[in-house]
PDB file of C-alpha atoms and ligand atoms in Angstrom:
ATOM      1  CA  MET A   1      -4.304  -1.150  14.903  1.00  0.00           C
ATOM      2  CA  LEU A   2      -0.799   0.332  14.608  1.00  0.00           C
ATOM      3  CA  GLU A   3       0.242   3.781  15.702  1.00  0.00           C
ATOM      4  CA  ILE A   4       3.771   5.103  15.512  1.00  0.00           C
ATOM      5  CA  ARG A   5       4.629   8.305  17.364  1.00  0.00           C
ATOM      6  CA  ASP A   6       7.812  10.323  16.978  1.00  0.00           C
ATOM      7  CA  LEU A   7      10.003   7.381  15.998  1.00  0.00           C
ATOM      8  CA  HIS A   8      13.747   8.008  15.758  1.00  0.00           C
ATOM      9  CA  VAL A   9      16.162   5.370  14.450  1.00  0.00           C
ATOM     10  CA  ASN A  10      19.927   5.722  14.134  1.00  0.00           C
ATOM     11  CA  TYR A  11      22.534   3.496  12.529  1.00  0.00           C
ATOM     12  CA  GLY A  12      25.579   4.596  14.538  1.00  0.00           C
ATOM     13  CA  ALA A  13      25.997   8.283  13.780  1.00  0.00           C
ATOM     14  CA  ILE A  14      23.553   8.184  10.831  1.00  0.00           C
ATOM     15  CA  CYS A  15      20.030   9.281  11.652  1.00  0.00           C
ATOM     16  CA  ALA A  16      17.690   7.259   9.377  1.00  0.00           C
ATOM     17  CA  LEU A  17      14.328   8.294  10.898  1.00  0.00           C
ATOM     18  CA  HIS A  18      13.848  11.786  12.341  1.00  0.00           C
ATOM     19  CA  GLY A  19      10.689  11.382  14.399  1.00  0.00           C
ATOM     20  CA  ILE A  20       8.049   9.877  12.117  1.00  0.00           C
ATOM     21  CA  SER A  21       4.417   9.340  13.113  1.00  0.00           C
ATOM     22  CA  LEU A  22       1.856   7.251  11.258  1.00  0.00           C
ATOM     23  CA  LYS A  23      -1.273   5.158  11.730  1.00  0.00           C
ATOM     24  CA  VAL A  24      -2.554   1.971  10.147  1.00  0.00           C
ATOM     25  CA  GLU A  25      -6.244   1.280  10.620  1.00  0.00           C
ATOM     26  CA  GLN A  26      -7.578  -2.251  10.760  1.00  0.00           C
ATOM     27  CA  GLY A  27      -8.569  -3.792   7.427  1.00  0.00           C
ATOM     28  CA  ARG A  28      -6.789  -1.214   5.292  1.00  0.00           C
ATOM     29  CA  ILE A  29      -3.838  -1.233   2.935  1.00  0.00           C
ATOM     30  CA  VAL A  30      -1.541   1.624   3.896  1.00  0.00           C
ATOM     31  CA  THR A  31       1.510   2.447   1.846  1.00  0.00           C
ATOM     32  CA  LEU A  32       4.767   4.190   2.574  1.00  0.00           C
ATOM     33  CA  ILE A  33       6.358   5.614  -0.549  1.00  0.00           C
ATOM     34  CA  GLY A  34       9.642   7.432  -1.025  1.00  0.00           C
ATOM     35  CA  ALA A  35      12.926   7.437  -2.897  1.00  0.00           C
ATOM     36  CA  ASN A  36      15.960   5.259  -2.257  1.00  0.00           C
ATOM     37  CA  GLY A  37      17.295   5.730   1.249  1.00  0.00           C
ATOM     38  CA  ALA A  38      14.229   7.648   2.504  1.00  0.00           C
ATOM     39  CA  GLY A  39      13.882   5.267   5.454  1.00  0.00           C
ATOM     40  CA  LYS A  40      11.044   2.993   4.311  1.00  0.00           C
ATOM     41  CA  SER A  41      12.762  -0.302   5.147  1.00  0.00           C
ATOM     42  CA  THR A  42      14.068   1.144   8.402  1.00  0.00           C
ATOM     43  CA  THR A  43      10.488   1.896   9.435  1.00  0.00           C
ATOM     44  CA  LEU A  44       9.429  -1.714   8.811  1.00  0.00           C
ATOM     45  CA  ARG A  45      12.545  -3.077  10.470  1.00  0.00           C
ATOM     46  CA  ALA A  46      11.882  -0.968  13.576  1.00  0.00           C
ATOM     47  CA  ILE A  47       8.274  -2.230  13.746  1.00  0.00           C
ATOM     48  CA  SER A  48       9.482  -5.838  13.324  1.00  0.00           C
ATOM     49  CA  GLY A  49      12.131  -5.486  16.033  1.00  0.00           C
ATOM     50  CA  LEU A  50      15.042  -5.918  13.626  1.00  0.00           C
ATOM     51  CA  VAL A  51      16.496  -2.523  14.559  1.00  0.00           C
ATOM     52  CA  LYS A  52      16.110  -0.861  17.938  1.00  0.00           C
ATOM     53  CA  PRO A  53      14.576   2.626  17.869  1.00  0.00           C
ATOM     54  CA  ARG A  54      16.501   5.426  19.592  1.00  0.00           C
ATOM     55  CA  SER A  55      13.190   6.795  20.854  1.00  0.00           C
ATOM     56  CA  GLY A  56       9.489   6.859  20.069  1.00  0.00           C
ATOM     57  CA  VAL A  57       6.400   4.721  20.490  1.00  0.00           C
ATOM     58  CA  ILE A  58       5.156   1.844  18.316  1.00  0.00           C
ATOM     59  CA  ASN A  59       1.721   0.906  19.584  1.00  0.00           C
ATOM     60  CA  PHE A  60       0.294  -2.306  18.187  1.00  0.00           C
ATOM     61  CA  GLU A  61      -3.207  -3.036  19.463  1.00  0.00           C
ATOM     62  CA  SER A  62      -2.576  -0.483  22.226  1.00  0.00           C
ATOM     63  CA  HIS A  63       0.678  -2.034  23.500  1.00  0.00           C
ATOM     64  CA  ASN A  64       4.052  -0.415  22.939  1.00  0.00           C
ATOM     65  CA  ILE A  65       6.187  -2.971  21.093  1.00  0.00           C
ATOM     66  CA  ALA A  66       9.147  -0.656  20.399  1.00  0.00           C
ATOM     67  CA  GLY A  67      12.394  -2.445  21.172  1.00  0.00           C
ATOM     68  CA  LEU A  68      10.846  -5.898  21.811  1.00  0.00           C
ATOM     69  CA  PRO A  69      12.717  -8.868  20.244  1.00  0.00           C
ATOM     70  CA  ALA A  70      11.595  -9.827  16.723  1.00  0.00           C
ATOM     71  CA  HIS A  71      10.248 -13.278  17.659  1.00  0.00           C
ATOM     72  CA  VAL A  72       8.026 -11.748  20.355  1.00  0.00           C
ATOM     73  CA  ILE A  73       6.662  -9.256  17.824  1.00  0.00           C
ATOM     74  CA  VAL A  74       5.848 -12.058  15.339  1.00  0.00           C
ATOM     75  CA  GLY A  75       4.049 -13.826  18.186  1.00  0.00           C
ATOM     76  CA  ARG A  76       1.905 -10.712  18.726  1.00  0.00           C
ATOM     77  CA  GLY A  77       0.653 -10.962  15.126  1.00  0.00           C
ATOM     78  CA  LEU A  78       2.984  -8.841  12.986  1.00  0.00           C
ATOM     79  CA  ALA A  79       4.766 -10.484  10.064  1.00  0.00           C
ATOM     80  CA  GLN A  80       7.121  -9.060   7.469  1.00  0.00           C
ATOM     81  CA  SER A  81       7.937 -10.134   3.962  1.00  0.00           C
ATOM     82  CA  PRO A  82      11.428  -8.623   3.716  1.00  0.00           C
ATOM     83  CA  GLU A  83      13.089  -6.689   0.917  1.00  0.00           C
ATOM     84  CA  GLY A  84      14.994  -9.106  -1.319  1.00  0.00           C
ATOM     85  CA  ARG A  85      12.632 -11.948  -0.277  1.00  0.00           C
ATOM     86  CA  MET A  86      15.173 -13.769   1.916  1.00  0.00           C
ATOM     87  CA  VAL A  87      13.702 -17.213   1.326  1.00  0.00           C
ATOM     88  CA  PHE A  88      15.615 -20.189   2.738  1.00  0.00           C
ATOM     89  CA  ALA A  89      17.271 -21.158  -0.548  1.00  0.00           C
ATOM     90  CA  ASN A  90      18.135 -24.758   0.359  1.00  0.00           C
ATOM     91  CA  LEU A  91      14.739 -25.596   1.803  1.00  0.00           C
ATOM     92  CA  THR A  92      11.785 -26.605  -0.338  1.00  0.00           C
ATOM     93  CA  VAL A  93       8.794 -24.354  -0.889  1.00  0.00           C
ATOM     94  CA  LEU A  94       6.795 -26.399   1.602  1.00  0.00           C
ATOM     95  CA  GLU A  95       9.567 -26.252   4.220  1.00  0.00           C
ATOM     96  CA  ASN A  96       9.775 -22.463   3.821  1.00  0.00           C
ATOM     97  CA  LEU A  97       6.043 -22.221   4.392  1.00  0.00           C
ATOM     98  CA  ARG A  98       6.246 -24.422   7.478  1.00  0.00           C
ATOM     99  CA  MET A  99       9.027 -22.162   8.820  1.00  0.00           C
ATOM    100  CA  GLY A 100       6.541 -19.295   8.576  1.00  0.00           C
ATOM    101  CA  ALA A 101       4.273 -21.194  10.970  1.00  0.00           C
ATOM    102  CA  TYR A 102       7.157 -22.001  13.362  1.00  0.00           C
ATOM    103  CA  LEU A 103       5.696 -20.197  16.390  1.00  0.00           C
ATOM    104  CA  ARG A 104       2.158 -21.497  15.955  1.00  0.00           C
ATOM    105  CA  LYS A 105       0.656 -24.035  18.274  1.00  0.00           C
ATOM    106  CA  ASP A 106      -2.873 -24.171  16.835  1.00  0.00           C
ATOM    107  CA  ARG A 107      -4.196 -26.900  14.555  1.00  0.00           C
ATOM    108  CA  GLU A 108      -5.070 -24.749  11.578  1.00  0.00           C
ATOM    109  CA  VAL A 109      -1.673 -24.791   9.860  1.00  0.00           C
ATOM    110  CA  SER A 110      -2.787 -27.239   7.120  1.00  0.00           C
ATOM    111  CA  LYS A 111      -5.887 -25.177   6.433  1.00  0.00           C
ATOM    112  CA  ASP A 112      -3.725 -22.069   6.023  1.00  0.00           C
ATOM    113  CA  LEU A 113      -1.362 -23.975   3.740  1.00  0.00           C
ATOM    114  CA  ASP A 114      -4.353 -24.773   1.540  1.00  0.00           C
ATOM    115  CA  TYR A 115      -5.274 -21.079   1.584  1.00  0.00           C
ATOM    116  CA  VAL A 116      -1.817 -19.854   0.511  1.00  0.00           C
ATOM    117  CA  PHE A 117      -1.686 -22.529  -2.210  1.00  0.00           C
ATOM    118  CA  SER A 118      -5.098 -21.381  -3.455  1.00  0.00           C
ATOM    119  CA  ILE A 119      -3.854 -17.777  -3.622  1.00  0.00           C
ATOM    120  CA  PHE A 120      -0.536 -18.792  -5.215  1.00  0.00           C
ATOM    121  CA  PRO A 121      -1.164 -21.987  -7.275  1.00  0.00           C
ATOM    122  CA  ARG A 122       2.354 -21.599  -8.715  1.00  0.00           C
ATOM    123  CA  LEU A 123       3.734 -22.475  -5.250  1.00  0.00           C
ATOM    124  CA  LYS A 124       1.599 -25.612  -5.047  1.00  0.00           C
ATOM    125  CA  GLU A 125       3.050 -26.744  -8.402  1.00  0.00           C
ATOM    126  CA  ARG A 126       6.532 -26.207  -6.953  1.00  0.00           C
ATOM    127  CA  GLU A 127       5.874 -27.512  -3.444  1.00  0.00           C
ATOM    128  CA  TRP A 128       8.923 -29.842  -3.458  1.00  0.00           C
ATOM    129  CA  GLN A 129      11.299 -27.540  -5.335  1.00  0.00           C
ATOM    130  CA  ALA A 130      14.234 -25.858  -3.542  1.00  0.00           C
ATOM    131  CA  ALA A 131      13.262 -22.221  -2.969  1.00  0.00           C
ATOM    132  CA  GLY A 132      16.600 -20.974  -4.341  1.00  0.00           C
ATOM    133  CA  THR A 133      15.711 -22.379  -7.779  1.00  0.00           C
ATOM    134  CA  LEU A 134      12.448 -20.389  -8.061  1.00  0.00           C
ATOM    135  CA  SER A 135      12.245 -17.302 -10.263  1.00  0.00           C
ATOM    136  CA  GLY A 136      12.358 -13.884  -8.571  1.00  0.00           C
ATOM    137  CA  GLY A 137       8.588 -13.490  -8.856  1.00  0.00           C
ATOM    138  CA  GLU A 138       7.940 -16.955  -7.453  1.00  0.00           C
ATOM    139  CA  GLN A 139      10.298 -16.246  -4.546  1.00  0.00           C
ATOM    140  CA  GLN A 140       8.340 -13.062  -3.865  1.00  0.00           C
ATOM    141  CA  MET A 141       5.114 -15.090  -3.769  1.00  0.00           C
ATOM    142  CA  LEU A 142       6.818 -17.485  -1.369  1.00  0.00           C
ATOM    143  CA  ALA A 143       8.037 -14.684   0.912  1.00  0.00           C
ATOM    144  CA  ILE A 144       4.491 -13.291   1.133  1.00  0.00           C
ATOM    145  CA  ALA A 145       2.988 -16.763   1.628  1.00  0.00           C
ATOM    146  CA  ARG A 146       5.578 -17.587   4.325  1.00  0.00           C
ATOM    147  CA  ALA A 147       4.646 -14.394   6.193  1.00  0.00           C
ATOM    148  CA  LEU A 148       0.943 -15.332   5.900  1.00  0.00           C
ATOM    149  CA  MET A 149       1.700 -18.736   7.461  1.00  0.00           C
ATOM    150  CA  SER A 150       2.374 -17.023  10.804  1.00  0.00           C
ATOM    151  CA  LYS A 151      -1.329 -16.014  10.685  1.00  0.00           C
ATOM    152  CA  PRO A 152      -0.590 -12.321  11.178  1.00  0.00           C
ATOM    153  CA  LYS A 153      -3.024  -9.582  12.115  1.00  0.00           C
ATOM    154  CA  LEU A 154      -0.832  -7.100  10.256  1.00  0.00           C
ATOM    155  CA  LEU A 155       1.242  -8.017   7.216  1.00  0.00           C
ATOM    156  CA  MET A 156       4.182  -5.812   6.238  1.00  0.00           C
ATOM    157  CA  LEU A 157       5.514  -6.023   2.697  1.00  0.00           C
ATOM    158  CA  ASP A 158       8.883  -4.494   1.792  1.00  0.00           C
ATOM    159  CA  GLU A 159       9.269  -3.708  -1.926  1.00  0.00           C
ATOM    160  CA  PRO A 160       7.304  -6.637  -3.399  1.00  0.00           C
ATOM    161  CA  SER A 161       7.952  -5.345  -6.941  1.00  0.00           C
ATOM    162  CA  LEU A 162      11.737  -5.196  -6.617  1.00  0.00           C
ATOM    163  CA  GLY A 163      13.649  -7.163  -9.262  1.00  0.00           C
ATOM    164  CA  ILE A 164      10.561  -8.902 -10.660  1.00  0.00           C
ATOM    165  CA  ALA A 165       9.459  -9.302 -14.259  1.00  0.00           C
ATOM    166  CA  PRO A 166       6.782  -6.646 -15.011  1.00  0.00           C
ATOM    167  CA  ILE A 167       4.179  -9.273 -15.922  1.00  0.00           C
ATOM    168  CA  LEU A 168       4.460 -10.850 -12.467  1.00  0.00           C
ATOM    169  CA  VAL A 169       4.456  -7.510 -10.654  1.00  0.00           C
ATOM    170  CA  ARG A 170       0.818  -6.930 -11.649  1.00  0.00           C
ATOM    171  CA  THR A 171      -0.099 -10.470 -10.533  1.00  0.00           C
ATOM    172  CA  ILE A 172       1.564  -9.971  -7.149  1.00  0.00           C
ATOM    173  CA  PHE A 173      -0.207  -6.665  -6.549  1.00  0.00           C
ATOM    174  CA  ASP A 174      -3.548  -8.252  -7.520  1.00  0.00           C
ATOM    175  CA  LYS A 175      -2.837 -10.960  -4.940  1.00  0.00           C
ATOM    176  CA  ILE A 176      -2.071  -8.353  -2.269  1.00  0.00           C
ATOM    177  CA  VAL A 177      -5.505  -6.813  -2.892  1.00  0.00           C
ATOM    178  CA  GLU A 178      -7.125 -10.290  -2.870  1.00  0.00           C
ATOM    179  CA  ILE A 179      -5.499 -11.163   0.485  1.00  0.00           C
ATOM    180  CA  ASN A 180      -6.700  -7.863   1.961  1.00  0.00           C
ATOM    181  CA  LYS A 181     -10.248  -8.482   0.678  1.00  0.00           C
ATOM    182  CA  THR A 182     -10.641 -12.198   1.396  1.00  0.00           C
ATOM    183  CA  LEU A 183      -8.973 -12.273   4.825  1.00  0.00           C
ATOM    184  CA  GLY A 184      -9.704  -8.655   5.773  1.00  0.00           C
ATOM    185  CA  LEU A 185      -5.990  -8.559   6.561  1.00  0.00           C
ATOM    186  CA  THR A 186      -4.407  -5.207   7.373  1.00  0.00           C
ATOM    187  CA  ILE A 187      -1.360  -4.484   5.203  1.00  0.00           C
ATOM    188  CA  LEU A 188       1.493  -1.983   5.457  1.00  0.00           C
ATOM    189  CA  LEU A 189       3.164  -1.792   2.077  1.00  0.00           C
ATOM    190  CA  VAL A 190       6.548  -0.217   1.377  1.00  0.00           C
ATOM    191  CA  GLU A 191       7.173   0.433  -2.315  1.00  0.00           C
ATOM    192  CA  GLN A 192       9.388   2.430  -4.624  1.00  0.00           C
ATOM    193  CA  ASN A 193       6.844   1.909  -7.408  1.00  0.00           C
ATOM    194  CA  ALA A 194       4.605   4.669  -6.079  1.00  0.00           C
ATOM    195  CA  ASN A 195       2.159   4.414  -8.946  1.00  0.00           C
ATOM    196  CA  LEU A 196       1.245   0.813  -8.230  1.00  0.00           C
ATOM    197  CA  ALA A 197       1.346   1.260  -4.462  1.00  0.00           C
ATOM    198  CA  LEU A 198      -1.114   4.172  -4.588  1.00  0.00           C
ATOM    199  CA  GLN A 199      -3.396   2.231  -6.953  1.00  0.00           C
ATOM    200  CA  VAL A 200      -3.842  -0.693  -4.544  1.00  0.00           C
ATOM    201  CA  SER A 201      -3.769   1.130  -1.182  1.00  0.00           C
ATOM    202  CA  HIS A 202      -6.362   3.130   0.728  1.00  0.00           C
ATOM    203  CA  TYR A 203      -4.021   5.584   2.426  1.00  0.00           C
ATOM    204  CA  GLY A 204      -0.445   6.678   1.893  1.00  0.00           C
ATOM    205  CA  TYR A 205       2.487   8.420   3.533  1.00  0.00           C
ATOM    206  CA  VAL A 206       5.365  10.036   1.659  1.00  0.00           C
ATOM    207  CA  LEU A 207       8.737   9.663   3.333  1.00  0.00           C
ATOM    208  CA  GLU A 208      11.676  11.902   2.445  1.00  0.00           C
ATOM    209  CA  THR A 209      15.080  11.616   4.159  1.00  0.00           C
ATOM    210  CA  GLY A 210      13.643  10.159   7.330  1.00  0.00           C
ATOM    211  CA  LYS A 211      10.618  12.455   7.643  1.00  0.00           C
ATOM    212  CA  ILE A 212       6.963  12.132   6.624  1.00  0.00           C
ATOM    213  CA  ILE A 213       6.338  15.084   4.328  1.00  0.00           C
ATOM    214  CA  LEU A 214       2.803  14.266   3.170  1.00  0.00           C
ATOM    215  CA  GLU A 215      -0.081  11.914   3.957  1.00  0.00           C
ATOM    216  CA  ASN A 216      -3.565  11.471   2.527  1.00  0.00           C
ATOM    217  CA  ASN A 217      -6.014   9.044   0.929  1.00  0.00           C
ATOM    218  CA  SER A 218      -4.184   7.298  -1.888  1.00  0.00           C
ATOM    219  CA  ASP A 219      -6.456   8.795  -4.578  1.00  0.00           C
ATOM    220  CA  ALA A 220      -5.712  12.287  -3.291  1.00  0.00           C
ATOM    221  CA  LEU A 221      -1.971  11.576  -3.254  1.00  0.00           C
ATOM    222  CA  ARG A 222      -2.160  10.348  -6.854  1.00  0.00           C
ATOM    223  CA  ALA A 223      -3.790  13.628  -7.834  1.00  0.00           C
ATOM    224  CA  ASN A 224      -1.326  15.763  -5.833  1.00  0.00           C
ATOM    225  CA  ALA A 225       0.924  17.824  -8.143  1.00  0.00           C
ATOM    226  CA  GLU A 226       3.970  17.477  -5.877  1.00  0.00           C
ATOM    227  CA  VAL A 227       3.601  13.687  -5.687  1.00  0.00           C
ATOM    228  CA  ARG A 228       3.019  13.448  -9.433  1.00  0.00           C
ATOM    229  CA  ALA A 229       6.141  15.447 -10.208  1.00  0.00           C
ATOM    230  CA  ALA A 230       8.417  13.665  -7.724  1.00  0.00           C
ATOM    231  CA  TYR A 231       7.147  10.074  -7.722  1.00  0.00           C
ATOM    232  CA  LEU A 232       4.717   9.393 -10.572  1.00  0.00           C
ATOM    233  CA  GLY A 233       6.713  10.608 -13.527  1.00  0.00           C
ATOM    234  CA  GLY A 234       4.964  13.973 -13.962  1.00  0.00           C
TER     235      GLY A 234
HETATM  236  P1  ATP B   1      15.617   1.525  -0.340  1.00  0.00           P
HETATM  237  O1  ATP B   1      14.397   1.637  -1.135  1.00  0.00           O
HETATM  238  O2  ATP B   1      16.850   1.842  -1.101  1.00  0.00           O
HETATM  239  O3  ATP B   1      15.730   0.259   0.458  1.00  0.00           O
HETATM  240  P2  ATP B   1      14.683   2.879   2.041  1.00  0.00           P
HETATM  241  O4  ATP B   1      13.735   4.029   1.909  1.00  0.00           O
HETATM  242  O5  ATP B   1      14.114   1.578   2.436  1.00  0.00           O
HETATM  243  O6  ATP B   1      15.530   2.738   0.716  1.00  0.00           O
HETATM  244  P3  ATP B   1      16.468   2.553   4.272  1.00  0.00           P
HETATM  245  O7  ATP B   1      17.036   1.276   3.776  1.00  0.00           O
HETATM  246  O8  ATP B   1      15.509   2.518   5.392  1.00  0.00           O
HETATM  247  O9  ATP B   1      15.789   3.354   3.059  1.00  0.00           O
HETATM  248  O10 ATP B   1      17.689   3.528   4.633  1.00  0.00           O
HETATM  249  C1  ATP B   1      17.518   4.783   5.316  1.00  0.00           C
HETATM  250  C2  ATP B   1      18.893   5.391   5.593  1.00  0.00           C
HETATM  251  O11 ATP B   1      19.597   4.595   6.547  1.00  0.00           O
HETATM  252  C3  ATP B   1      19.784   5.471   4.368  1.00  0.00           C
HETATM  253  O12 ATP B   1      20.515   6.669   4.450  1.00  0.00           O
HETATM  254  C4  ATP B   1      20.709   4.262   4.514  1.00  0.00           C
HETATM  255  O13 ATP B   1      21.961   4.498   3.919  1.00  0.00           O
HETATM  256  C5  ATP B   1      20.838   4.141   6.026  1.00  0.00           C
HETATM  257  N1  ATP B   1      21.027   2.736   6.447  1.00  0.00           N
HETATM  258  C6  ATP B   1      20.186   1.699   6.210  1.00  0.00           C
HETATM  259  N2  ATP B   1      20.674   0.556   6.740  1.00  0.00           N
HETATM  260  C7  ATP B   1      21.850   0.872   7.324  1.00  0.00           C
HETATM  261  C8  ATP B   1      22.832   0.142   8.054  1.00  0.00           C
HETATM  262  N3  ATP B   1      22.684  -1.163   8.308  1.00  0.00           N
HETATM  263  N4  ATP B   1      23.938   0.819   8.493  1.00  0.00           N
HETATM  264  C9  ATP B   1      24.081   2.151   8.259  1.00  0.00           C
HETATM  265  N5  ATP B   1      23.188   2.897   7.591  1.00  0.00           N
HETATM  266  C10 ATP B   1      22.079   2.277   7.127  1.00  0.00           C
END
């Protein structure tokens, strides 16, 4: 579904991605793990059109989308739940969800609202509440639900565990698996919590200072001595 080849991204003189290549097959959860500053968010931002690659190919359903504007990329079926959630704080939960469906012209928006409320009942209870008053975990649910409201073919999640109470982290990861299973939705997950990410994903890539240093089935990565020592606490 998604194939990245030799992607380079610079921020001015800083080279954040030094020619990475990766694939995401339809229906799978693929994760990108790595330390702070490895380039995980930059990869997602390049796919989403939020930063322009210096060079390289980003094929989504066999079309190169590298460098297209973000709204065009959303229209093609790629949605991102960004790091730090970035909900519209002054809008209600429902208004945030409707913003997710902004580009849609079909008549299934209400049906999809029902779906996201069934996945995240906590959001239904808080439908009329300003998003800025939700807890961190609830805002994370909202950011994922808002991305789902664009009816994506590929959902990208940037650090869904960041800054969230541990009890809610497990719930959110269970929901990610549920969304993948019930909708068959393809997911690209960026996470610093490598342990959790490798538990819920099918395949993983390890990113280190802008380069992919390892890739394999997630179970194999979890068993890999190098990965265990560097990312899974030994
Ligand atoms: P984190 O988990 O901390 O978000 P990350 O793996 O997502 O880390 P990126 O945010 O992609 O890493 O950053 C990759 C590199 O690019 C880092 O060296 C970072 O300092 C640099 N970088 C990121 N954003 C910018 C920016 N807007 N301007 C300049 N440099 C940036």
